[in-house]
Amino acid sequence: MKLAMIGFGQAGGKIVDKFVEYDKRHGSGIVRAAVAVNSAKADLMGLEHIPQDQRVLIGQSRVKGHGVGADNELGAEIAEEDIDEVQGAVDSIPVHEVDAFLVVSGLGGGTGSGGAPVLAKHLKRIYTEPVYGIGVLPGGDEGGIYTLNAARSFQTFVREVDNLMVFDNDSWRKTGESVQGGYDEINEEIVTRFGVLFGAGEVEQGGEVAESVVDSSEIINTLAGGGVSTVGYASETVEEKSSGGGLLSRITGGGEDEQIDTAHTTNRITSLVRKAALGRLTLPCEIEGTERALLVMAGPPEHLNRKGIERGRKWIEEQTGSMEVRGGDYPIRNSGKVASVILLSGVTNVPRIKELQQVAIEAQENIDEIRQESDQNLENLVNDDEDELESLF
């Protein structure tokens, strides 16, 4: 799948930067174009892989390149005002070569949280290609203002994109790790999962062709219908082929050994499918009631088989209750591991979103109360002696 990726804000820019690096490392050809948009000059300068001419600084007349300070209303205003500058960078994207736009943003900050929904709305108005979002939820320990930003941004962003894929930092932060180390690891997780998902179906000249191809139309159809999506991932290291009488000769040699290896391969696939669906999803949720799903099995072709993928797909159908479950394989020679990626689209039973909204409502009420109290306290402080003092003007 060929994507035009636009990272909005600090988190979005870093994730897209990592996608570009992943693309170069794996030669997957996912990122057809990459743009970073920010109101903070330092964040744009810190990127390593997005070309300099594709980094757009917005809001210079308002915030002088210093960011919006977690004010996502200001972030949205700046994005609206400077949308032509962003469009200038998007104009350089060869849209006829792109399957979809992907707008990536952290939802808890200011610039991306406010600006990403504005950009998504703008892109949908102009282009016929689907516009998807990846939204990253802040951890619960990051504070009330970030939770409030995330709740407001989430409900706006999800309405403006064709589908919003969500990653929840709360589920991935480890206790005791540094903030920088934590975010680097989280970004690696995001890129690995979505990299395998969007990379499926790409075949180079002379490369392996899948038995059951998953291409961009499968992904687009799974994401069609809108709503919220989550992605599961599980992988297992596999033994190397040997040129002698090792695994490959056992697979091709026929007889009882072949059946054993086919059974082993099938069992590994079904086990990885279960781990991916029931393990850590990018957004934890109950998978029952999922509207649509897509299974991709990636790895060396000799470790993939149709029977295992069919069984895995059937199991997902049973667990989700969905009749729209697509599946296929993505052969990668010399990858050293077999991986299962599951895209669950149109999930609705998501406790984390309910909790986020509840905490945000409480935070909003607290902020309003504190502001009113603060005004009153200032009034009391200043006006205590107003009978005895005259104002200067």
mmCIF file of C-alpha atoms in Angstrom:
data_model
loop_
_atom_site.group_PDB
_atom_site.id
_atom_site.type_symbol
_atom_site.label_atom_id
_atom_site.label_comp_id
_atom_site.label_asym_id
_atom_site.label_seq_id
_atom_site.Cartn_x
_atom_site.Cartn_y
_atom_site.Cartn_z
ATOM 1 C CA MET A 1 0.000 0.000 0.000
ATOM 2 C CA LYS A 2 1.435 3.366 -1.041
ATOM 3 C CA LEU A 3 0.811 6.094 1.523
ATOM 4 C CA ALA A 4 1.289 9.844 1.741
ATOM 5 C CA MET A 5 2.102 10.304 5.432
ATOM 6 C CA ILE A 6 1.718 13.607 7.237
ATOM 7 C CA GLY A 7 2.969 13.862 10.808
ATOM 8 C CA PHE A 8 1.246 16.706 12.656
ATOM 9 C CA GLY A 9 2.869 17.952 15.877
ATOM 10 C CA GLN A 10 5.823 16.526 17.793
ATOM 11 C CA ALA A 11 4.625 12.915 18.246
ATOM 12 C CA GLY A 12 3.218 12.701 14.704
ATOM 13 C CA GLY A 13 6.441 14.012 13.158
ATOM 14 C CA LYS A 14 8.592 11.540 15.094
ATOM 15 C CA ILE A 15 6.391 8.578 14.124
ATOM 16 C CA VAL A 16 6.405 9.488 10.418
ATOM 17 C CA ASP A 17 10.187 10.024 10.634
ATOM 18 C CA LYS A 18 10.476 6.494 12.029
ATOM 19 C CA PHE A 19 8.209 5.150 9.255
ATOM 20 C CA VAL A 20 10.588 6.600 6.649
ATOM 21 C CA GLU A 21 13.547 4.973 8.429
ATOM 22 C CA TYR A 22 11.634 1.629 8.626
ATOM 23 C CA ASP A 23 10.864 1.884 4.913
ATOM 24 C CA LYS A 24 14.546 2.355 4.044
ATOM 25 C CA ARG A 25 15.589 -0.494 6.356
ATOM 26 C CA HIS A 26 13.077 -3.025 5.002
ATOM 27 C CA GLY A 27 12.702 -1.746 1.442
ATOM 28 C CA SER A 28 8.928 -2.043 1.876
ATOM 29 C CA GLY A 29 8.027 0.976 -0.291
ATOM 30 C CA ILE A 30 5.092 2.040 1.895
ATOM 31 C CA VAL A 31 5.941 5.726 2.294
ATOM 32 C CA ARG A 32 5.446 7.372 -1.112
ATOM 33 C CA ALA A 33 5.801 10.819 0.469
ATOM 34 C CA ALA A 34 6.359 12.122 3.999
ATOM 35 C CA VAL A 35 5.552 15.569 5.409
ATOM 36 C CA ALA A 36 6.016 16.937 8.946
ATOM 37 C CA VAL A 37 3.950 19.906 10.184
ATOM 38 C CA ASN A 38 4.606 21.709 13.463
ATOM 39 C CA SER A 39 4.368 25.073 15.199
ATOM 40 C CA ALA A 40 7.626 24.405 17.117
ATOM 41 C CA LYS A 41 10.788 24.920 15.068
ATOM 42 C CA ALA A 42 12.969 22.790 17.379
ATOM 43 C CA ASP A 43 10.761 19.710 16.869
ATOM 44 C CA LEU A 44 11.095 19.963 13.086
ATOM 45 C CA MET A 45 14.869 20.377 13.347
ATOM 46 C CA GLY A 46 15.095 17.206 15.463
ATOM 47 C CA LEU A 47 13.783 14.964 12.653
ATOM 48 C CA GLU A 48 16.319 12.826 10.793
ATOM 49 C CA HIS A 49 14.691 11.172 7.765
ATOM 50 C CA ILE A 50 11.944 13.486 6.461
ATOM 51 C CA PRO A 51 13.428 15.795 3.767
ATOM 52 C CA GLN A 52 14.030 19.395 4.854
ATOM 53 C CA ASP A 53 11.724 20.796 2.155
ATOM 54 C CA GLN A 54 8.885 18.616 3.455
ATOM 55 C CA ARG A 55 8.988 20.113 6.970
ATOM 56 C CA VAL A 56 6.384 22.850 7.388
ATOM 57 C CA LEU A 57 6.495 25.415 10.208
ATOM 58 C CA ILE A 58 3.063 26.949 10.850
ATOM 59 C CA GLY A 59 1.808 29.685 13.171
ATOM 60 C CA GLN A 60 4.933 31.848 12.985
ATOM 61 C CA SER A 61 2.953 35.076 13.253
ATOM 62 C CA ARG A 62 1.163 33.785 16.393
ATOM 63 C CA VAL A 63 3.688 31.678 18.340
ATOM 64 C CA LYS A 64 7.047 32.632 16.720
ATOM 65 C CA GLY A 65 8.151 29.018 16.262
ATOM 66 C CA HIS A 66 7.797 28.106 19.946
ATOM 67 C CA GLY A 67 4.765 25.796 19.802
ATOM 68 C CA VAL A 68 1.273 26.327 21.213
ATOM 69 C CA GLY A 69 1.934 25.119 24.760
ATOM 70 C CA ALA A 70 -0.612 22.251 24.842
ATOM 71 C CA ASP A 71 -3.426 24.607 23.760
ATOM 72 C CA ASN A 72 -5.175 22.536 21.103
ATOM 73 C CA GLU A 73 -7.789 25.207 20.353
ATOM 74 C CA LEU A 74 -4.904 27.461 19.330
ATOM 75 C CA GLY A 75 -3.413 24.499 17.422
ATOM 76 C CA ALA A 76 -6.655 24.146 15.436
ATOM 77 C CA GLU A 77 -6.824 27.904 14.729
ATOM 78 C CA ILE A 78 -3.221 27.997 13.477
ATOM 79 C CA ALA A 79 -3.832 24.959 11.250
ATOM 80 C CA GLU A 80 -6.887 26.677 9.737
ATOM 81 C CA GLU A 81 -4.992 29.934 9.167
ATOM 82 C CA ASP A 82 -1.917 28.298 7.602
ATOM 83 C CA ILE A 83 -3.591 25.411 5.747
ATOM 84 C CA ASP A 84 -2.285 26.841 2.432
ATOM 85 C CA GLU A 85 1.312 26.358 3.633
ATOM 86 C CA VAL A 86 0.551 22.719 4.476
ATOM 87 C CA GLN A 87 -1.189 22.316 1.113
ATOM 88 C CA GLY A 88 1.974 23.627 -0.545
ATOM 89 C CA ALA A 89 3.899 20.615 0.800
ATOM 90 C CA VAL A 90 1.039 18.226 -0.057
ATOM 91 C CA ASP A 91 1.027 19.580 -3.647
ATOM 92 C CA SER A 92 4.491 18.072 -4.182
ATOM 93 C CA ILE A 93 3.091 14.574 -3.416
ATOM 94 C CA PRO A 94 2.394 12.510 -6.566
ATOM 95 C CA VAL A 95 -1.200 11.791 -5.514
ATOM 96 C CA HIS A 96 -1.865 9.562 -8.578
ATOM 97 C CA GLU A 97 0.707 7.116 -7.086
ATOM 98 C CA VAL A 98 -0.873 7.123 -3.620
ATOM 99 C CA ASP A 99 -3.523 4.690 -2.291
ATOM 100 C CA ALA A 100 -4.393 6.803 0.773
ATOM 101 C CA PHE A 101 -3.356 9.679 3.038
ATOM 102 C CA LEU A 102 -2.318 8.898 6.606
ATOM 103 C CA VAL A 103 -2.384 11.764 9.135
ATOM 104 C CA VAL A 104 -0.413 10.862 12.274
ATOM 105 C CA SER A 105 -0.670 12.770 15.550
ATOM 106 C CA GLY A 106 -0.433 12.580 19.308
ATOM 107 C CA LEU A 107 -3.855 13.492 20.704
ATOM 108 C CA GLY A 108 -2.750 14.925 24.043
ATOM 109 C CA GLY A 109 -0.608 17.891 22.984
ATOM 110 C CA GLY A 110 -1.491 21.147 21.250
ATOM 111 C CA THR A 111 -0.370 21.418 17.632
ATOM 112 C CA GLY A 112 -1.143 17.882 16.425
ATOM 113 C CA SER A 113 -4.135 17.388 18.678
ATOM 114 C CA GLY A 114 -5.778 20.543 17.292
ATOM 115 C CA GLY A 115 -4.347 20.563 13.773
ATOM 116 C CA ALA A 116 -4.646 16.920 12.639
ATOM 117 C CA PRO A 117 -8.492 16.944 12.458
ATOM 118 C CA VAL A 118 -8.331 20.273 10.555
ATOM 119 C CA LEU A 119 -5.919 18.803 7.998
ATOM 120 C CA ALA A 120 -7.965 15.589 7.629
ATOM 121 C CA LYS A 121 -11.093 17.633 6.889
ATOM 122 C CA HIS A 122 -9.190 19.696 4.323
ATOM 123 C CA LEU A 123 -7.717 16.626 2.548
ATOM 124 C CA LYS A 124 -11.110 14.897 2.373
ATOM 125 C CA ARG A 125 -12.618 17.960 0.755
ATOM 126 C CA ILE A 126 -9.989 18.047 -2.010
ATOM 127 C CA TYR A 127 -8.979 14.435 -2.746
ATOM 128 C CA THR A 128 -10.886 11.257 -3.605
ATOM 129 C CA GLU A 129 -8.309 8.971 -1.913
ATOM 130 C CA PRO A 130 -9.197 7.763 1.601
ATOM 131 C CA VAL A 131 -7.837 9.806 4.514
ATOM 132 C CA TYR A 132 -6.900 7.718 7.572
ATOM 133 C CA GLY A 133 -5.599 8.804 10.947
ATOM 134 C CA ILE A 134 -3.264 7.319 13.532
ATOM 135 C CA GLY A 135 -3.997 8.935 16.886
ATOM 136 C CA VAL A 136 -1.824 8.340 19.965
ATOM 137 C CA LEU A 137 -3.547 8.631 23.352
ATOM 138 C CA PRO A 138 -1.500 10.097 26.240
ATOM 139 C CA GLY A 139 -0.767 8.039 29.352
ATOM 140 C CA GLY A 140 -3.123 8.546 32.295
ATOM 141 C CA ASP A 141 -0.208 9.888 34.376
ATOM 142 C CA GLU A 142 0.520 12.712 31.924
ATOM 143 C CA GLY A 143 -2.040 15.030 33.544
ATOM 144 C CA GLY A 144 -5.590 16.319 33.240
ATOM 145 C CA ILE A 145 -4.967 18.890 30.506
ATOM 146 C CA TYR A 146 -3.516 16.221 28.168
ATOM 147 C CA THR A 147 -6.437 13.891 28.880
ATOM 148 C CA LEU A 148 -8.899 16.707 28.158
ATOM 149 C CA ASN A 149 -7.048 17.551 24.912
ATOM 150 C CA ALA A 150 -7.084 13.879 23.871
ATOM 151 C CA ALA A 151 -10.811 13.419 24.534
ATOM 152 C CA ARG A 152 -11.736 16.518 22.524
ATOM 153 C CA SER A 153 -9.287 15.755 19.708
ATOM 154 C CA PHE A 154 -10.374 12.100 19.518
ATOM 155 C CA GLN A 155 -14.056 12.877 19.056
ATOM 156 C CA THR A 156 -13.249 15.489 16.391
ATOM 157 C CA PHE A 157 -10.561 13.483 14.557
ATOM 158 C CA VAL A 158 -12.657 10.289 14.321
ATOM 159 C CA ARG A 159 -15.416 12.215 12.500
ATOM 160 C CA GLU A 160 -13.042 13.819 9.995
ATOM 161 C CA VAL A 161 -11.131 10.695 8.817
ATOM 162 C CA ASP A 162 -12.291 7.599 6.936
ATOM 163 C CA ASN A 163 -10.947 5.525 9.834
ATOM 164 C CA LEU A 164 -8.989 6.338 12.994
ATOM 165 C CA MET A 165 -6.396 3.793 14.123
ATOM 166 C CA VAL A 166 -5.628 4.378 17.791
ATOM 167 C CA PHE A 167 -2.526 3.634 19.865
ATOM 168 C CA ASP A 168 -2.824 3.911 23.652
ATOM 169 C CA ASN A 169 0.398 4.915 25.430
ATOM 170 C CA ASP A 170 -1.059 3.724 28.758
ATOM 171 C CA SER A 171 -0.917 0.101 27.619
ATOM 172 C CA TRP A 172 2.694 0.290 26.510
ATOM 173 C CA ARG A 173 4.629 2.379 29.014
ATOM 174 C CA LYS A 174 6.839 0.322 31.305
ATOM 175 C CA THR A 175 7.411 1.304 34.914
ATOM 176 C CA GLY A 176 10.758 2.860 35.650
ATOM 177 C CA GLU A 177 11.831 3.568 32.070
ATOM 178 C CA SER A 178 12.937 7.013 30.944
ATOM 179 C CA VAL A 179 10.441 9.193 29.096
ATOM 180 C CA GLN A 180 12.628 9.301 25.956
ATOM 181 C CA GLY A 181 13.324 5.553 26.048
ATOM 182 C CA GLY A 182 9.622 4.881 26.564
ATOM 183 C CA TYR A 183 8.533 6.952 23.573
ATOM 184 C CA ASP A 184 11.234 5.495 21.305
ATOM 185 C CA GLU A 185 10.053 1.978 22.128
ATOM 186 C CA ILE A 186 6.385 2.930 21.647
ATOM 187 C CA ASN A 187 7.150 4.497 18.247
ATOM 188 C CA GLU A 188 9.015 1.329 17.225
ATOM 189 C CA GLU A 189 5.919 -0.731 18.167
ATOM 190 C CA ILE A 190 3.636 1.547 16.128
ATOM 191 C CA VAL A 191 5.879 1.411 13.064
ATOM 192 C CA THR A 192 6.430 -2.373 13.250
ATOM 193 C CA ARG A 193 2.716 -3.160 13.415
ATOM 194 C CA PHE A 194 1.556 -0.729 10.774
ATOM 195 C CA GLY A 195 4.637 -1.431 8.649
ATOM 196 C CA VAL A 196 3.755 -5.132 8.287
ATOM 197 C CA LEU A 197 0.075 -4.277 7.756
ATOM 198 C CA PHE A 198 0.618 -1.673 5.025
ATOM 199 C CA GLY A 199 3.567 -3.548 3.502
ATOM 200 C CA ALA A 200 1.484 -6.645 2.721
ATOM 201 C CA GLY A 201 0.966 -7.380 -0.962
ATOM 202 C CA GLU A 202 4.029 -5.501 -2.213
ATOM 203 C CA VAL A 203 5.997 -7.812 -4.526
ATOM 204 C CA GLU A 204 9.317 -6.819 -6.065
ATOM 205 C CA GLN A 205 10.444 -8.214 -9.424
ATOM 206 C CA GLY A 206 11.491 -11.828 -8.807
ATOM 207 C CA GLY A 207 10.091 -11.761 -5.257
ATOM 208 C CA GLU A 208 7.754 -14.234 -3.612
ATOM 209 C CA VAL A 209 4.092 -14.106 -4.608
ATOM 210 C CA ALA A 210 1.592 -14.822 -1.822
ATOM 211 C CA GLU A 211 -0.732 -17.820 -2.015
ATOM 212 C CA SER A 212 -3.569 -15.583 -0.871
ATOM 213 C CA VAL A 213 -2.683 -11.996 -1.702
ATOM 214 C CA VAL A 214 -3.512 -9.154 0.682
ATOM 215 C CA ASP A 215 -3.271 -5.897 -1.228
ATOM 216 C CA SER A 216 -4.303 -2.286 -0.686
ATOM 217 C CA SER A 217 -7.938 -2.964 -1.700
ATOM 218 C CA GLU A 218 -8.276 -5.481 1.182
ATOM 219 C CA ILE A 219 -6.969 -2.914 3.656
ATOM 220 C CA ILE A 220 -9.186 -0.155 2.219
ATOM 221 C CA ASN A 221 -12.286 -2.384 2.366
ATOM 222 C CA THR A 222 -11.517 -3.391 5.960
ATOM 223 C CA LEU A 223 -11.151 0.264 6.982
ATOM 224 C CA ALA A 224 -14.249 1.331 4.993
ATOM 225 C CA GLY A 225 -17.240 2.303 7.086
ATOM 226 C CA GLY A 226 -15.229 4.522 9.419
ATOM 227 C CA GLY A 227 -14.977 4.316 13.178
ATOM 228 C CA VAL A 228 -12.077 3.239 15.359
ATOM 229 C CA SER A 229 -9.511 0.537 14.653
ATOM 230 C CA THR A 230 -6.933 -1.331 16.703
ATOM 231 C CA VAL A 231 -4.069 -3.582 15.608
ATOM 232 C CA GLY A 232 -2.750 -6.767 17.214
ATOM 233 C CA TYR A 233 0.693 -8.246 16.574
ATOM 234 C CA ALA A 234 2.566 -11.409 17.558
ATOM 235 C CA SER A 235 5.773 -12.893 16.175
ATOM 236 C CA GLU A 236 7.992 -15.911 16.653
ATOM 237 C CA THR A 237 11.575 -16.546 15.553
ATOM 238 C CA VAL A 238 11.885 -19.447 13.129
ATOM 239 C CA GLU A 239 14.775 -21.810 12.467
ATOM 240 C CA GLU A 240 16.994 -21.083 9.494
ATOM 241 C CA LYS A 241 16.758 -23.230 6.371
ATOM 242 C CA SER A 242 19.797 -25.441 5.908
ATOM 243 C CA SER A 243 21.177 -26.354 2.533
ATOM 244 C CA GLY A 244 21.590 -29.989 3.596
ATOM 245 C CA GLY A 245 18.872 -32.291 4.838
ATOM 246 C CA GLY A 246 17.313 -29.738 7.180
ATOM 247 C CA LEU A 247 13.911 -28.144 7.321
ATOM 248 C CA LEU A 248 13.565 -27.358 3.619
ATOM 249 C CA SER A 249 14.305 -30.916 2.503
ATOM 250 C CA ARG A 250 11.843 -32.184 5.111
ATOM 251 C CA ILE A 251 9.160 -29.860 3.729
ATOM 252 C CA THR A 252 9.814 -30.774 0.096
ATOM 253 C CA GLY A 253 10.758 -34.382 0.684
ATOM 254 C CA GLY A 254 7.202 -35.682 1.140
ATOM 255 C CA GLY A 255 6.109 -38.570 3.376
ATOM 256 C CA GLU A 256 5.423 -38.437 7.097
ATOM 257 C CA ASP A 257 7.969 -35.670 7.787
ATOM 258 C CA GLU A 258 6.117 -33.329 5.427
ATOM 259 C CA GLN A 259 2.821 -33.890 7.292
ATOM 260 C CA ILE A 260 4.510 -33.250 10.628
ATOM 261 C CA ASP A 261 6.005 -29.989 9.376
ATOM 262 C CA THR A 262 2.737 -28.879 7.755
ATOM 263 C CA ALA A 263 0.898 -29.570 11.018
ATOM 264 C CA HIS A 264 3.588 -27.700 12.961
ATOM 265 C CA THR A 265 3.362 -24.704 10.594
ATOM 266 C CA THR A 266 -0.456 -24.687 10.811
ATOM 267 C CA ASN A 267 -0.381 -24.854 14.622
ATOM 268 C CA ARG A 268 2.196 -22.056 14.842
ATOM 269 C CA ILE A 269 0.026 -19.813 12.643
ATOM 270 C CA THR A 270 -3.182 -20.429 14.635
ATOM 271 C CA SER A 271 -1.266 -19.857 17.891
ATOM 272 C CA LEU A 272 0.163 -16.539 16.616
ATOM 273 C CA VAL A 273 -3.290 -15.427 15.444
ATOM 274 C CA ARG A 274 -4.696 -15.969 18.954
ATOM 275 C CA LYS A 275 -1.738 -14.183 20.570
ATOM 276 C CA ALA A 276 -2.146 -11.206 18.224
ATOM 277 C CA ALA A 277 -5.893 -10.871 18.850
ATOM 278 C CA LEU A 278 -5.908 -11.545 22.599
ATOM 279 C CA GLY A 279 -2.540 -10.024 23.509
ATOM 280 C CA ARG A 280 -1.667 -6.342 23.579
ATOM 281 C CA LEU A 281 -3.684 -4.462 20.983
ATOM 282 C CA THR A 282 -2.681 -0.912 20.041
ATOM 283 C CA LEU A 283 -5.974 0.081 21.695
ATOM 284 C CA PRO A 284 -7.183 -2.521 24.234
ATOM 285 C CA CYS A 285 -10.810 -3.504 23.636
ATOM 286 C CA GLU A 286 -13.266 -6.381 23.631
ATOM 287 C CA ILE A 287 -12.942 -7.891 20.157
ATOM 288 C CA GLU A 288 -16.485 -9.257 20.158
ATOM 289 C CA GLY A 289 -18.689 -7.014 18.021
ATOM 290 C CA THR A 290 -15.834 -5.894 15.739
ATOM 291 C CA GLU A 291 -17.403 -4.929 12.402
ATOM 292 C CA ARG A 292 -14.562 -5.916 10.041
ATOM 293 C CA ALA A 293 -11.165 -7.599 10.418
ATOM 294 C CA LEU A 294 -8.068 -8.363 8.366
ATOM 295 C CA LEU A 295 -5.422 -11.016 9.115
ATOM 296 C CA VAL A 296 -1.935 -10.826 7.588
ATOM 297 C CA MET A 297 0.619 -13.604 8.160
ATOM 298 C CA ALA A 298 4.147 -12.507 7.249
ATOM 299 C CA GLY A 299 7.374 -14.467 7.148
ATOM 300 C CA PRO A 300 9.476 -16.903 5.080
ATOM 301 C CA PRO A 301 7.184 -18.601 2.524
ATOM 302 C CA GLU A 302 8.029 -22.134 3.716
ATOM 303 C CA HIS A 303 6.627 -21.235 7.173
ATOM 304 C CA LEU A 304 3.291 -19.989 5.819
ATOM 305 C CA ASN A 305 0.433 -22.159 4.619
ATOM 306 C CA ARG A 306 -3.118 -21.602 3.442
ATOM 307 C CA LYS A 307 -4.620 -24.076 5.926
ATOM 308 C CA GLY A 308 -3.199 -22.258 8.954
ATOM 309 C CA ILE A 309 -4.342 -18.852 7.658
ATOM 310 C CA GLU A 310 -7.842 -20.214 6.908
ATOM 311 C CA ARG A 311 -8.083 -21.637 10.420
ATOM 312 C CA GLY A 312 -6.893 -18.341 11.902
ATOM 313 C CA ARG A 313 -9.407 -16.386 9.826
ATOM 314 C CA LYS A 314 -12.257 -18.702 10.913
ATOM 315 C CA TRP A 315 -11.233 -18.307 14.562
ATOM 316 C CA ILE A 316 -11.340 -14.480 14.216
ATOM 317 C CA GLU A 317 -14.819 -14.776 12.659
ATOM 318 C CA GLU A 318 -16.011 -16.806 15.659
ATOM 319 C CA GLN A 319 -14.440 -14.453 18.224
ATOM 320 C CA THR A 320 -15.627 -11.196 16.655
ATOM 321 C CA GLY A 321 -18.969 -12.357 15.277
ATOM 322 C CA SER A 322 -18.085 -10.536 12.044
ATOM 323 C CA MET A 323 -18.771 -12.007 8.617
ATOM 324 C CA GLU A 324 -16.293 -9.566 7.046
ATOM 325 C CA VAL A 325 -12.934 -11.114 7.923
ATOM 326 C CA ARG A 326 -10.277 -11.006 5.217
ATOM 327 C CA GLY A 327 -6.974 -12.828 5.377
ATOM 328 C CA GLY A 328 -3.825 -13.629 3.464
ATOM 329 C CA ASP A 329 -0.068 -14.092 3.568
ATOM 330 C CA TYR A 330 2.873 -11.771 3.003
ATOM 331 C CA PRO A 331 5.965 -13.859 2.129
ATOM 332 C CA ILE A 332 9.288 -12.261 3.143
ATOM 333 C CA ARG A 333 12.414 -14.287 2.360
ATOM 334 C CA ASN A 334 15.147 -14.413 5.045
ATOM 335 C CA SER A 335 13.017 -12.534 7.586
ATOM 336 C CA GLY A 336 13.930 -14.907 10.439
ATOM 337 C CA LYS A 337 10.483 -14.734 12.003
ATOM 338 C CA VAL A 338 6.816 -15.386 11.360
ATOM 339 C CA ALA A 339 4.473 -12.560 12.356
ATOM 340 C CA SER A 340 0.718 -12.265 12.653
ATOM 341 C CA VAL A 341 -0.909 -8.844 12.270
ATOM 342 C CA ILE A 342 -4.623 -8.392 12.873
ATOM 343 C CA LEU A 343 -6.499 -5.211 12.003
ATOM 344 C CA LEU A 344 -9.806 -4.923 13.898
ATOM 345 C CA SER A 345 -11.926 -2.169 12.382
ATOM 346 C CA GLY A 346 -15.112 -0.649 13.766
ATOM 347 C CA VAL A 347 -14.497 -1.643 17.408
ATOM 348 C CA THR A 348 -17.032 -0.207 19.854
ATOM 349 C CA ASN A 349 -16.472 -1.910 23.217
ATOM 350 C CA VAL A 350 -13.478 0.189 24.305
ATOM 351 C CA PRO A 351 -13.304 0.824 28.082
ATOM 352 C CA ARG A 352 -10.238 3.100 27.699
ATOM 353 C CA ILE A 353 -12.160 5.613 25.544
ATOM 354 C CA LYS A 354 -15.074 5.694 28.015
ATOM 355 C CA GLU A 355 -12.623 6.240 30.879
ATOM 356 C CA LEU A 356 -10.768 8.943 28.920
ATOM 357 C CA GLN A 357 -14.012 10.830 28.274
ATOM 358 C CA GLN A 358 -15.078 10.580 31.910
ATOM 359 C CA VAL A 359 -11.727 11.850 33.212
ATOM 360 C CA ALA A 360 -11.826 14.658 30.617
ATOM 361 C CA ILE A 361 -15.303 15.786 31.733
ATOM 362 C CA GLU A 362 -14.085 15.896 35.354
ATOM 363 C CA ALA A 363 -10.931 17.770 34.303
ATOM 364 C CA GLN A 364 -13.045 20.325 32.375
ATOM 365 C CA GLU A 365 -15.281 20.902 35.423
ATOM 366 C CA ASN A 366 -12.223 21.264 37.696
ATOM 367 C CA ILE A 367 -10.566 23.742 35.317
ATOM 368 C CA ASP A 368 -13.760 25.842 35.141
ATOM 369 C CA GLU A 369 -14.106 25.827 38.945
ATOM 370 C CA ILE A 370 -10.453 26.752 39.486
ATOM 371 C CA ARG A 371 -10.728 29.650 36.988
ATOM 372 C CA GLN A 372 -13.832 31.024 38.697
ATOM 373 C CA GLU A 373 -12.209 30.630 42.109
ATOM 374 C CA SER A 374 -9.011 32.254 40.847
ATOM 375 C CA ASP A 375 -10.917 35.294 39.527
ATOM 376 C CA GLN A 376 -12.697 35.623 42.863
ATOM 377 C CA ASN A 377 -9.460 35.285 44.869
ATOM 378 C CA LEU A 378 -7.732 37.917 42.741
ATOM 379 C CA GLU A 379 -10.726 40.212 43.181
ATOM 380 C CA ASN A 380 -10.522 39.758 46.957
ATOM 381 C CA LEU A 381 -6.755 40.301 47.007
ATOM 382 C CA VAL A 382 -6.798 43.479 44.907
ATOM 383 C CA ASN A 383 -9.994 45.086 46.196
ATOM 384 C CA ASP A 384 -9.486 44.606 49.940
ATOM 385 C CA ASP A 385 -8.192 48.135 50.317
ATOM 386 C CA GLU A 386 -9.887 49.806 47.343
ATOM 387 C CA ASP A 387 -11.737 52.271 49.626
ATOM 388 C CA GLU A 388 -8.408 53.685 50.774
ATOM 389 C CA LEU A 389 -6.473 53.555 47.468
ATOM 390 C CA GLU A 390 -7.204 55.221 44.175
ATOM 391 C CA SER A 391 -6.454 53.432 40.920
ATOM 392 C CA LEU A 392 -3.730 54.920 38.725
ATOM 393 C CA PHE A 393 -6.066 55.177 35.699
#
